[in-house]
PDB file of C-alpha atoms and ligand atoms in Angstrom:
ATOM      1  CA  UNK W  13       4.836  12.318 -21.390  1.00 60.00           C
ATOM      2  CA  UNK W  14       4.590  10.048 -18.415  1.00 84.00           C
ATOM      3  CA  UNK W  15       5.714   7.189 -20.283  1.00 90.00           C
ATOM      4  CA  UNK W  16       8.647   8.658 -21.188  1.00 92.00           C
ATOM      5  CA  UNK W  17       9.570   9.480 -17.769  1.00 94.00           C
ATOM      6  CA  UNK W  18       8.651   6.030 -16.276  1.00 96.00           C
ATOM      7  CA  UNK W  19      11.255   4.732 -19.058  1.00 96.00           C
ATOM      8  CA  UNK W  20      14.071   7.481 -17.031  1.00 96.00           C
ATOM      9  CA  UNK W  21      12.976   6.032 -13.774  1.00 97.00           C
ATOM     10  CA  UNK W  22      13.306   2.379 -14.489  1.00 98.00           C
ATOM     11  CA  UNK W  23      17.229   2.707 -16.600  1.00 98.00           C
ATOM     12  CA  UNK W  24      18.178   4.715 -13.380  1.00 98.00           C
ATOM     13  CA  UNK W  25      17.228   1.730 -11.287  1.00 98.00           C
ATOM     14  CA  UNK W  26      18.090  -0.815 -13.444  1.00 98.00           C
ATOM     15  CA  UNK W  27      21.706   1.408 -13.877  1.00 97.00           C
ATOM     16  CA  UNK W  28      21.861   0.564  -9.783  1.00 97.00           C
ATOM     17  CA  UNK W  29      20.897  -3.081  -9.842  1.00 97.00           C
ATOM     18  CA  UNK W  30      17.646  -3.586  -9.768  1.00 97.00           C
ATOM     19  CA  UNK W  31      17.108  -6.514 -12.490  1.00 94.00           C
ATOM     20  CA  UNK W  32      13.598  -7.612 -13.155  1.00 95.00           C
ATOM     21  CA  UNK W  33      11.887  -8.067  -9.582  1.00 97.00           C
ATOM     22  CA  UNK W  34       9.000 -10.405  -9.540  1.00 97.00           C
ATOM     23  CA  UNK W  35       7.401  -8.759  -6.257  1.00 97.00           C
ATOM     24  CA  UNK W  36       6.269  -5.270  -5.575  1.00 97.00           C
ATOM     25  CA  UNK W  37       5.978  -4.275  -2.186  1.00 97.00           C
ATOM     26  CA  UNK W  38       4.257  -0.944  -0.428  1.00 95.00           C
ATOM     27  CA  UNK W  39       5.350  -0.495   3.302  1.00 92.00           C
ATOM     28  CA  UNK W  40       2.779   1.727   5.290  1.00 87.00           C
ATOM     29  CA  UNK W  41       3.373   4.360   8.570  1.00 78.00           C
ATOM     30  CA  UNK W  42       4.935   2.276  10.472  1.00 76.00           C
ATOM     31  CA  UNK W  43       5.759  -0.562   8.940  1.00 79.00           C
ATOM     32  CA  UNK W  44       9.082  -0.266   7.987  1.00 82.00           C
ATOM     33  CA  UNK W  45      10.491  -3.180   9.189  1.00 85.00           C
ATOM     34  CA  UNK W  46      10.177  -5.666   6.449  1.00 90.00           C
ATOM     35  CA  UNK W  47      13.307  -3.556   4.555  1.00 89.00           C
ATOM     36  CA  UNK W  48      15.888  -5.111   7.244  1.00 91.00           C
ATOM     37  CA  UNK W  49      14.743  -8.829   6.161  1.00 92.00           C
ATOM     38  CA  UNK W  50      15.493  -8.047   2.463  1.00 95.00           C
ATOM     39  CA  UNK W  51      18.790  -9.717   1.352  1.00 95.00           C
ATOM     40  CA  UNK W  52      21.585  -8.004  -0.661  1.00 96.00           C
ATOM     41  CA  UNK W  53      19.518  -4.869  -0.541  1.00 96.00           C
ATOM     42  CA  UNK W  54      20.376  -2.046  -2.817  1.00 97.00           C
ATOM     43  CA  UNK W  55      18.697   1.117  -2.029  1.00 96.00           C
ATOM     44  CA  UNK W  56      17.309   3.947  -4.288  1.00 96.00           C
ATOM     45  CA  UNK W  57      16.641   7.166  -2.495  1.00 93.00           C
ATOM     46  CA  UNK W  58      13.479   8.481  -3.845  1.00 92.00           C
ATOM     47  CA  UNK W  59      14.856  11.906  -4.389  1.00 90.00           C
ATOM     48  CA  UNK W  60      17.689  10.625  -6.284  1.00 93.00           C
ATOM     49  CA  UNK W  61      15.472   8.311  -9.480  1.00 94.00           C
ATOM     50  CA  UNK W  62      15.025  10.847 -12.035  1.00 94.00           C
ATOM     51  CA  UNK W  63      11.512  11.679 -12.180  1.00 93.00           C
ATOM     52  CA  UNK W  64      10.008  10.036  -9.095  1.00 92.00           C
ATOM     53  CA  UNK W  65       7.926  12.424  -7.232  1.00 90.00           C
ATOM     54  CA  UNK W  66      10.006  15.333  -4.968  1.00 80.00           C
ATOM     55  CA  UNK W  67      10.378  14.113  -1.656  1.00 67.00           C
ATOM     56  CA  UNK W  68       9.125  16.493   0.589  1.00 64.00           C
ATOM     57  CA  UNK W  69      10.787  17.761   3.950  1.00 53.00           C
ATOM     58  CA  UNK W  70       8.694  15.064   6.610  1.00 56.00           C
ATOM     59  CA  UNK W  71       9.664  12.239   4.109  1.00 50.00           C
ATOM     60  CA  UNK W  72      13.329  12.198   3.465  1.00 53.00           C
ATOM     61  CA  UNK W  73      13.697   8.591   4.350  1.00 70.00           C
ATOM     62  CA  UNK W  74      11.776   7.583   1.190  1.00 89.00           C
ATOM     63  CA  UNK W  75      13.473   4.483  -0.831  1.00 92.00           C
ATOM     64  CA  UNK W  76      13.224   1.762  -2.935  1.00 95.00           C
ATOM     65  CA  UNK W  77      14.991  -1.336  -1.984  1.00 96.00           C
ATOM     66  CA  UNK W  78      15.807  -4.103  -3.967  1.00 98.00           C
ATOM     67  CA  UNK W  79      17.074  -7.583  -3.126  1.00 97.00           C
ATOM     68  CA  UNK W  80      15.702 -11.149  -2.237  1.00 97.00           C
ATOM     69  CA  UNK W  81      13.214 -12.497  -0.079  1.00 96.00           C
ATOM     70  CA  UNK W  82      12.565 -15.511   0.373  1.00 95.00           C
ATOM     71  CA  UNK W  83      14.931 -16.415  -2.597  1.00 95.00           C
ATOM     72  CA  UNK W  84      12.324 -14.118  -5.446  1.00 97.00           C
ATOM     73  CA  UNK W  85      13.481 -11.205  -6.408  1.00 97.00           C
ATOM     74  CA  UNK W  86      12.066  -8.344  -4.636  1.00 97.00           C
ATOM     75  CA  UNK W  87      11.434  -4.560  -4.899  1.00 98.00           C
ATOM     76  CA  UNK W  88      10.015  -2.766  -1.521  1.00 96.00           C
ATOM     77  CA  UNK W  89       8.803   1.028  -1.173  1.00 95.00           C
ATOM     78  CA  UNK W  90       9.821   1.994   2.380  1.00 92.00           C
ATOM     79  CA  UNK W  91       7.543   5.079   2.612  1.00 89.00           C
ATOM     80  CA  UNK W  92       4.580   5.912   0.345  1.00 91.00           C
ATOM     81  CA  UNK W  93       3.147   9.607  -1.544  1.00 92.00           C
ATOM     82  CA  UNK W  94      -0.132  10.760   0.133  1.00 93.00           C
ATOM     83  CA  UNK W  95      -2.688  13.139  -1.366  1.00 94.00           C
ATOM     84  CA  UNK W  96      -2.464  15.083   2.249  1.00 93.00           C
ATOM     85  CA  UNK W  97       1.438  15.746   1.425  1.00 90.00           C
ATOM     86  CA  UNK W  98      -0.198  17.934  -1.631  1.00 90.00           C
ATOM     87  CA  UNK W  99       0.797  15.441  -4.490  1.00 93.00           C
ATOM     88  CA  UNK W 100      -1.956  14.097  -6.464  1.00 94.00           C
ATOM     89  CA  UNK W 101      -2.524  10.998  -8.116  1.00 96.00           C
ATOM     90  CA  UNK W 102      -0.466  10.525 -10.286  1.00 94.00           C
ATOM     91  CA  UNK W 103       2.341  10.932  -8.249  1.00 93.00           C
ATOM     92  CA  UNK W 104       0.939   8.722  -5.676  1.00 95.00           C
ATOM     93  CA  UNK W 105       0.913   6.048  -8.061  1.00 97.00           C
ATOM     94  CA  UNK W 106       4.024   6.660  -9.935  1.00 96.00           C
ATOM     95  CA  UNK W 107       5.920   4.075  -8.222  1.00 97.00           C
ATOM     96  CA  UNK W 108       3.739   1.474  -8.864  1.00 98.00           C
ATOM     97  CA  UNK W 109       3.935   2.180 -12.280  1.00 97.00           C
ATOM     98  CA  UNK W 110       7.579   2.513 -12.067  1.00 97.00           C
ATOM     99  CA  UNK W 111       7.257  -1.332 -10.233  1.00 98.00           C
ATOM    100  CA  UNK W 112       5.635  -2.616 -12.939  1.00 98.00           C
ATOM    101  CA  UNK W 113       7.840  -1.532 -15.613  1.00 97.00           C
ATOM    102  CA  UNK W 114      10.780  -3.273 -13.467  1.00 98.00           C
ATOM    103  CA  UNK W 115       9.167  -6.093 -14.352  1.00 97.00           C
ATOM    104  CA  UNK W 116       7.334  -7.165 -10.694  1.00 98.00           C
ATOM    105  CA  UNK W 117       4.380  -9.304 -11.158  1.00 98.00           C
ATOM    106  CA  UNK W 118       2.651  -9.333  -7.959  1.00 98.00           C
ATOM    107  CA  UNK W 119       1.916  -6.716  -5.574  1.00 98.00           C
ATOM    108  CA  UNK W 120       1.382  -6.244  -1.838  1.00 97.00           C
ATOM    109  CA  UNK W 121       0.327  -3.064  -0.316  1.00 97.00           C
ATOM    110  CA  UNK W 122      -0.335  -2.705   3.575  1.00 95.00           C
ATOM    111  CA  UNK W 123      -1.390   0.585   5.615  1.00 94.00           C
ATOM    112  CA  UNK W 124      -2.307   1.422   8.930  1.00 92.00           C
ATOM    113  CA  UNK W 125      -5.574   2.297   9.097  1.00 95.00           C
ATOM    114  CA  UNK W 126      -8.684   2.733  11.825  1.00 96.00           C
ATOM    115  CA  UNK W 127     -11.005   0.368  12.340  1.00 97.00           C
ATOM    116  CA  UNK W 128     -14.342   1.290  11.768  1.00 98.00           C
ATOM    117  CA  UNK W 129     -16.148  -2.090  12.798  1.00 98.00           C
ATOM    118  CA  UNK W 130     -15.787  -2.311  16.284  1.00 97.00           C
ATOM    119  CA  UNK W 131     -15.795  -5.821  16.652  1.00 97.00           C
ATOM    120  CA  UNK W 132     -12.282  -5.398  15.139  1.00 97.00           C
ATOM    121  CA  UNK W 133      -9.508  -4.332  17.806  1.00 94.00           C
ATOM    122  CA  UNK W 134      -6.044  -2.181  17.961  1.00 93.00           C
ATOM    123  CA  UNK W 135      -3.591  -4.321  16.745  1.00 93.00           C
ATOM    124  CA  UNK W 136      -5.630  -6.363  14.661  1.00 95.00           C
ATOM    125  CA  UNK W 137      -4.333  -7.128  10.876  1.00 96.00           C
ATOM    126  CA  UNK W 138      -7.760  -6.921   8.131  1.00 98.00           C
ATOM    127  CA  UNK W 139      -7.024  -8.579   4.632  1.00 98.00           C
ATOM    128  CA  UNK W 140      -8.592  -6.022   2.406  1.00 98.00           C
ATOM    129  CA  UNK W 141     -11.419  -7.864   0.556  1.00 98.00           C
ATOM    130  CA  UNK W 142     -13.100  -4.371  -1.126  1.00 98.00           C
ATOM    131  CA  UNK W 143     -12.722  -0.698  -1.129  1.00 98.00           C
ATOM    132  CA  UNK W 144     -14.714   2.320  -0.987  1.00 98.00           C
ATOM    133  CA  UNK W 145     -12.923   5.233  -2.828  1.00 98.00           C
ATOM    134  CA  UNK W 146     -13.805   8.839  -0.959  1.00 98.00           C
ATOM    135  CA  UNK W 147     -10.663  10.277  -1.917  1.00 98.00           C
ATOM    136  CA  UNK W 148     -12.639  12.484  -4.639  1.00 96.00           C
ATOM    137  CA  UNK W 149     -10.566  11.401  -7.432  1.00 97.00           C
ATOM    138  CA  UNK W 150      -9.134   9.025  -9.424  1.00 97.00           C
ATOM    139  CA  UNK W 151      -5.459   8.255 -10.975  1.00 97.00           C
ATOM    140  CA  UNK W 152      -7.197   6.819 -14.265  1.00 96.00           C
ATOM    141  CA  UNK W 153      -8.896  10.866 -14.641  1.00 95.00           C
ATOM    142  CA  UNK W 154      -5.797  12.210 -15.967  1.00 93.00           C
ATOM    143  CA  UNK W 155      -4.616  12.977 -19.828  1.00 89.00           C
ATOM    144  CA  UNK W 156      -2.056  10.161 -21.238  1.00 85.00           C
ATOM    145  CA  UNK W 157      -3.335   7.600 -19.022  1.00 89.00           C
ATOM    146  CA  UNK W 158      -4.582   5.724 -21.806  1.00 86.00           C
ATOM    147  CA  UNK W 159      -1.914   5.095 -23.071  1.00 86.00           C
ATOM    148  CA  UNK W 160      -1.706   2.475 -20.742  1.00 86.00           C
ATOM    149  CA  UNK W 161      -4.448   0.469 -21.635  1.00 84.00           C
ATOM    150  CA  UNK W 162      -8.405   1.427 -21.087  1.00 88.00           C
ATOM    151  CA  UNK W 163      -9.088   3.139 -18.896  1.00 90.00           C
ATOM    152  CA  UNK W 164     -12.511   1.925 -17.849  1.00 94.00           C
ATOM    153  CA  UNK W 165     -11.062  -0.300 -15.630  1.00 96.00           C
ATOM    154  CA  UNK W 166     -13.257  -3.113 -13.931  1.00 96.00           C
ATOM    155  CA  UNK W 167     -13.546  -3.495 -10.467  1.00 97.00           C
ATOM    156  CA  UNK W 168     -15.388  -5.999  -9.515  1.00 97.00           C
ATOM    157  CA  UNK W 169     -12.600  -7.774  -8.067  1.00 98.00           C
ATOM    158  CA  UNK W 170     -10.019  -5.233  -7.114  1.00 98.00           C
ATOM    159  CA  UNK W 171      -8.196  -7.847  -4.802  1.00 98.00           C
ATOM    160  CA  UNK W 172      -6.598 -11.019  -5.960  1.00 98.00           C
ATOM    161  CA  UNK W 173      -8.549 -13.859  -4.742  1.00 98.00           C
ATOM    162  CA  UNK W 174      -5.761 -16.391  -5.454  1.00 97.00           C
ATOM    163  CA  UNK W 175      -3.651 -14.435  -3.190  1.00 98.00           C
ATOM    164  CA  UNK W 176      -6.237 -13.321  -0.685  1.00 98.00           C
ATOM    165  CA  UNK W 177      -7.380 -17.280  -0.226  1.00 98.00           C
ATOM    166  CA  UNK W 178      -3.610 -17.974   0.070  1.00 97.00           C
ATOM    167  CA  UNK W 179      -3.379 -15.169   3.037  1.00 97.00           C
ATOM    168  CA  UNK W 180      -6.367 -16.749   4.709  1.00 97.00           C
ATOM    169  CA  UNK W 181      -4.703 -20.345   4.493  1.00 97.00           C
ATOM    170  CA  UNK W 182      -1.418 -19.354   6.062  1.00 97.00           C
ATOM    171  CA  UNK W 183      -2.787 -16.927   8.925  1.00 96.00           C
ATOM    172  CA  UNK W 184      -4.829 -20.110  10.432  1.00 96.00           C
ATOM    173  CA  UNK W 185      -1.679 -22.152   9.731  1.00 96.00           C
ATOM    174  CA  UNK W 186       0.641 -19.660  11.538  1.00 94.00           C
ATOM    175  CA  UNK W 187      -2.313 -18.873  14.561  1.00 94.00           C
ATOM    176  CA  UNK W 188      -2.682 -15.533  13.511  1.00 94.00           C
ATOM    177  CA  UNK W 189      -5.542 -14.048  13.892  1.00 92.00           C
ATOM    178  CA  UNK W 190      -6.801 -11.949  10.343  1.00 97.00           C
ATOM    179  CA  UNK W 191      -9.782  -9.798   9.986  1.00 98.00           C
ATOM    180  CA  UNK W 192     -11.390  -9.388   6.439  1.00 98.00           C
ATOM    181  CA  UNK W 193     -13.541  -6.098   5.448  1.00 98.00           C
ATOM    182  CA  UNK W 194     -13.683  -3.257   3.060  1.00 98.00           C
ATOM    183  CA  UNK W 195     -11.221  -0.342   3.271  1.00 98.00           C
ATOM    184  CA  UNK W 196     -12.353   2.997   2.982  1.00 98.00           C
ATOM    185  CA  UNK W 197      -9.642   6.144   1.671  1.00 98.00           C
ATOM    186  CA  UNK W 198     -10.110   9.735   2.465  1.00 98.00           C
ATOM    187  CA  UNK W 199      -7.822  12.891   1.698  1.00 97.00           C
ATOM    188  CA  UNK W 200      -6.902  12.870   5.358  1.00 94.00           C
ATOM    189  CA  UNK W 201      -4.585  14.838   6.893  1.00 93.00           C
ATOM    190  CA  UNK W 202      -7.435  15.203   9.559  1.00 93.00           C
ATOM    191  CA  UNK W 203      -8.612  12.305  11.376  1.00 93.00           C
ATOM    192  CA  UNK W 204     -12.637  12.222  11.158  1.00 96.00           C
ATOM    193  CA  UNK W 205     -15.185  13.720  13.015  1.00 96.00           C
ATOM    194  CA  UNK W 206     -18.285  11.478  15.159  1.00 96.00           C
ATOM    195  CA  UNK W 207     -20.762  12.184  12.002  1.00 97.00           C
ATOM    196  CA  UNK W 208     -18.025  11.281   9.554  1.00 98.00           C
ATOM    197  CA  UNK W 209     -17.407   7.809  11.416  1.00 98.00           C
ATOM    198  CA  UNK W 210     -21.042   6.744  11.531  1.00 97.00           C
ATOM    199  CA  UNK W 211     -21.305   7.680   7.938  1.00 98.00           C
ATOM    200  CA  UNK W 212     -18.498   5.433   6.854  1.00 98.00           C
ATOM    201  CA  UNK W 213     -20.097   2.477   8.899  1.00 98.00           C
ATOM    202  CA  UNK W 214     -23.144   2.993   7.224  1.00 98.00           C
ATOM    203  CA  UNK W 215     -21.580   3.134   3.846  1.00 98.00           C
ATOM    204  CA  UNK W 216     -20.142  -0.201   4.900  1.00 98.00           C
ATOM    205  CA  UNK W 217     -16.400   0.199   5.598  1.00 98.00           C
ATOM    206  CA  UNK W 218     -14.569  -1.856   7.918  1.00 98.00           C
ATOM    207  CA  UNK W 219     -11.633   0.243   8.144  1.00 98.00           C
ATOM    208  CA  UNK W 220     -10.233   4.070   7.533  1.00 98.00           C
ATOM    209  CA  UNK W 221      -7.075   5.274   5.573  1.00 97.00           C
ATOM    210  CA  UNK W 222      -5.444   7.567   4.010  1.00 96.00           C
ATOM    211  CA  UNK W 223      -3.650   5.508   0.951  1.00 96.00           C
ATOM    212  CA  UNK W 224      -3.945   2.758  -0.851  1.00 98.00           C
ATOM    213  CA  UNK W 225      -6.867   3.117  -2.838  1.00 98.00           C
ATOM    214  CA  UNK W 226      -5.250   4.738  -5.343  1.00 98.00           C
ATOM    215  CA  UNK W 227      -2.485   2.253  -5.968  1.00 98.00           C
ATOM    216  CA  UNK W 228      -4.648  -0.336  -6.179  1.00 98.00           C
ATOM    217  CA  UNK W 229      -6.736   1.655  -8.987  1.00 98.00           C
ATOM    218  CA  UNK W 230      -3.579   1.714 -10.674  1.00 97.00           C
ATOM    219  CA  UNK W 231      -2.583  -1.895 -10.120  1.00 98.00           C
ATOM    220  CA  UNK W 232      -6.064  -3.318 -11.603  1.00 98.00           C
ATOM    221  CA  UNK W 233      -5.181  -0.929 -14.806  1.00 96.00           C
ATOM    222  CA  UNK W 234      -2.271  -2.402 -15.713  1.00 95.00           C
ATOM    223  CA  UNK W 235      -3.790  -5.613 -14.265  1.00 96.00           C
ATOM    224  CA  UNK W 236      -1.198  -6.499 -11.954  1.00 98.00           C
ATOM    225  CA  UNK W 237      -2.632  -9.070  -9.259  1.00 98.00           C
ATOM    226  CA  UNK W 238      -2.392  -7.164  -5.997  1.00 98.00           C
ATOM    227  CA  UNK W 239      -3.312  -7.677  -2.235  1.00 98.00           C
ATOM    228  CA  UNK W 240      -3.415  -5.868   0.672  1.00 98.00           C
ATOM    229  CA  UNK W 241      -3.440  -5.410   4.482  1.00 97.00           C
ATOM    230  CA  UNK W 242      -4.034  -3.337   7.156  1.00 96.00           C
ATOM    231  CA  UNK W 243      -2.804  -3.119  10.367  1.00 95.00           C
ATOM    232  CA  UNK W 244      -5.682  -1.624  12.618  1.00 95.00           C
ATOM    233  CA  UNK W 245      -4.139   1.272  15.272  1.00 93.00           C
ATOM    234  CA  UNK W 246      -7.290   2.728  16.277  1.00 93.00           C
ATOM    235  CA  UNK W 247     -10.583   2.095  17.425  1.00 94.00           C
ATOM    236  CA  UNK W 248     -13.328   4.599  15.578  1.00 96.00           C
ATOM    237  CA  UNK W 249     -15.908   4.484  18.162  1.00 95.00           C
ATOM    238  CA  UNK W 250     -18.207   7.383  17.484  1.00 95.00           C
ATOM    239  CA  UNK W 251     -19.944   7.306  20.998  1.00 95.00           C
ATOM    240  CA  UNK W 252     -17.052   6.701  22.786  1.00 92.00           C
ATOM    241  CA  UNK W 253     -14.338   8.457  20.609  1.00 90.00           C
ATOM    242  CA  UNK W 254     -10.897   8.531  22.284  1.00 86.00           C
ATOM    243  CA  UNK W 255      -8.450  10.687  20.578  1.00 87.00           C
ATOM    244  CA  UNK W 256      -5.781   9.395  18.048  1.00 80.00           C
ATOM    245  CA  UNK W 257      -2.058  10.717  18.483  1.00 79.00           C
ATOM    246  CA  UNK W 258       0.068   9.861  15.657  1.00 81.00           C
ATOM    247  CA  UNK W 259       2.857   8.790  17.432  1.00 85.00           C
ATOM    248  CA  UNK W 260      -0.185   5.726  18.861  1.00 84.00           C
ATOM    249  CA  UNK W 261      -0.532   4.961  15.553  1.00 82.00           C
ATOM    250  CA  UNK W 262       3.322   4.649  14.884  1.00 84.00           C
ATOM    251  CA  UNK W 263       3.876   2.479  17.912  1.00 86.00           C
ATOM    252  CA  UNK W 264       0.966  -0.413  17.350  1.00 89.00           C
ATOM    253  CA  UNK W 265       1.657  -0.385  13.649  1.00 85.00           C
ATOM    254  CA  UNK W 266       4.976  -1.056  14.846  1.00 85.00           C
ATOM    255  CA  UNK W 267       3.904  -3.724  17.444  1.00 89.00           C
ATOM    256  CA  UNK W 268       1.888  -5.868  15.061  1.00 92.00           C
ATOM    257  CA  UNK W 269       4.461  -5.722  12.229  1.00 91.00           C
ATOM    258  CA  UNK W 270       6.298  -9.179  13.339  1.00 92.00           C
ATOM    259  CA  UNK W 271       2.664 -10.437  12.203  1.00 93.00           C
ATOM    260  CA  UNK W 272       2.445  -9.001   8.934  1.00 93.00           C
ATOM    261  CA  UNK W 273       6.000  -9.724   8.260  1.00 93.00           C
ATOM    262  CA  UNK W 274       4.998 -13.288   8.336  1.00 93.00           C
ATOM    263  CA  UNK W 275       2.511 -13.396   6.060  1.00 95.00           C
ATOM    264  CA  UNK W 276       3.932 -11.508   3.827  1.00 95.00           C
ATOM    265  CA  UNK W 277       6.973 -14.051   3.466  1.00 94.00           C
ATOM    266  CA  UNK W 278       4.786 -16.884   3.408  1.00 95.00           C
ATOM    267  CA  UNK W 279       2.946 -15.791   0.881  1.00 96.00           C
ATOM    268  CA  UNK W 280       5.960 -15.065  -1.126  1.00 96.00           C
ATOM    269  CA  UNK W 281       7.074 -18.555  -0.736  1.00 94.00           C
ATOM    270  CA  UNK W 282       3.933 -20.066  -1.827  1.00 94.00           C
ATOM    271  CA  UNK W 283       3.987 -18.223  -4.937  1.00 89.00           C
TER     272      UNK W 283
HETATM  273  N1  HPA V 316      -8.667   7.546  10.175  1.00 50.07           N
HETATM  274  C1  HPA V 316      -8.818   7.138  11.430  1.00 50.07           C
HETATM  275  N2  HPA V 316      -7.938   6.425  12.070  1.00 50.07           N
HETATM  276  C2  HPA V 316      -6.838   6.060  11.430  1.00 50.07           C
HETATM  277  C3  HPA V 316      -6.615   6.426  10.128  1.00 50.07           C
HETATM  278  C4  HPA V 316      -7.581   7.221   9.461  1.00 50.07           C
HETATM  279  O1  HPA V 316      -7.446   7.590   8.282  1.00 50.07           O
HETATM  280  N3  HPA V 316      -5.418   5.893   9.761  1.00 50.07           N
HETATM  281  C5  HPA V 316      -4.950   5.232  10.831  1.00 50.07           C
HETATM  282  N4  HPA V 316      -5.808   5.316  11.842  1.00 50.07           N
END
């Protein structure tokens, strides 16, 4: 019974400390940063909360951390679950459900992800305003999930709008620059092929990933405002396709994090 189990998760963490967040954070590749900034941290190693999803070998440095930022309360995933790992949806999402049941009532997700419309560069940051889901699944398909609420879950406005305006007013008050599209997620691990690129442009995707979908599925279900970047590391130009190393992706996540760190924080104070 996953409900059961999401009850063993959250004594275990509140056991360590971790009394009643109000924000949910999801740190993507690269982004790590934003876990130094967080004040009084206590950590939770994911293979240590009773239940959470096995860590596997590549992703020992998986944790929760919980402390303040910005004066709220504060709960941060340093490291997500991908489907290309071999866990499936309902692990990927277990944390957010785990979030929730802390108690969080907002939450921000980020990624690094490739962007698709070339008029957007490396290094760019796109406010998700949509999503296409071509992950071939979904975390509301599974047996006990509506026990949770229904499972039919609208979508026709995945992305808080409060929030996302909110993003849009501190970004020109800051000078940073912010991109807005529609995120497309795939399985991954592969990176795509010419034909798959034009196909996602002319399904009308801004940007590529391999994440976030999901949790975002998950946050609408238990309707749990959420919003979410990414931080654009490559440049999906089918007729001029360059090719991607990981470790690229890595760095200019890393480089544009100062940026997303920002708005993240504001945003957290204006709420
Ligand atoms: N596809 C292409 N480029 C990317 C991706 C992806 O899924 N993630 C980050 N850069």
């Amino acid at each position: 019974m996953i409900k059961k189990q999401i009850n063993e998760s959250v004594a275990y963490l509140k056991s360590k400390g971790f009394d009643a967040p109000e924000i949910g954070i999801v740190l993507g590749t690269g982004l790590g940063k934003l876990s130094d900034e967080i004040e009084n941290p206590i950590e939770a190693h994911y293979n240590h909360i009773p239940f959470f999803p096995l860590a596997t070998v590549e992703f020992h440095t998986g944790k929760l951390i919980y402390g303040t930022l910005e004066g709220k309360k504060t709960v941060v995933m340093q490291g997500r679950f991908h489907i290309y790992e071999g866990y499936d949806l309902l692990d990927v999402t277990y944390p957010v459900r785990v979030m929730h049941k802390l108690g969080i009532k907002k939450l921000f997700i980020s990624n690094a992800a490739g962007a698709i419309n070339l008029d957007y560069k490396k290094g760019d940051i796109m406010l998700i305003e949509d999503h296409i889901n071509m992950q071939g699944g979904s975390p509301l398909a599974f047996k006990d999930v509506s026990q949770f609420g229904d499972r039919f879950v609208d979508m026709g406005e995945p992305y808080d709008v409060d929030m996302r305006n909110k993003i849009i007013d501190i970004a020109k008050k800051e000078g940073i620059s912010l991109q807005k599209g529609v995120y497309v997620s795939v399985v991954g691990p592969q990176l795509e092929t010419k034909a798959e690129y034009r196909m996602l442009k002319i399904i009308g995707a801004d940007a590529v990933g391999m994440s976030t979908v999901p949790e975002v599925i998950v946050a609408n279900h238990l309707k749990l405002p959420v919003v979410a970047m990414s931080v654009l590391t490559d440049e999906c130009d089918p007729d001029n396709l360059q090719s991607v190393n990981i470790a690229e992706i890595i760095e200019i996540a890393r480089n544009t994090e100062p940026k997303m760190i920002k708005l993240f924080r504001e945003l957290i104070k204006s709420i």
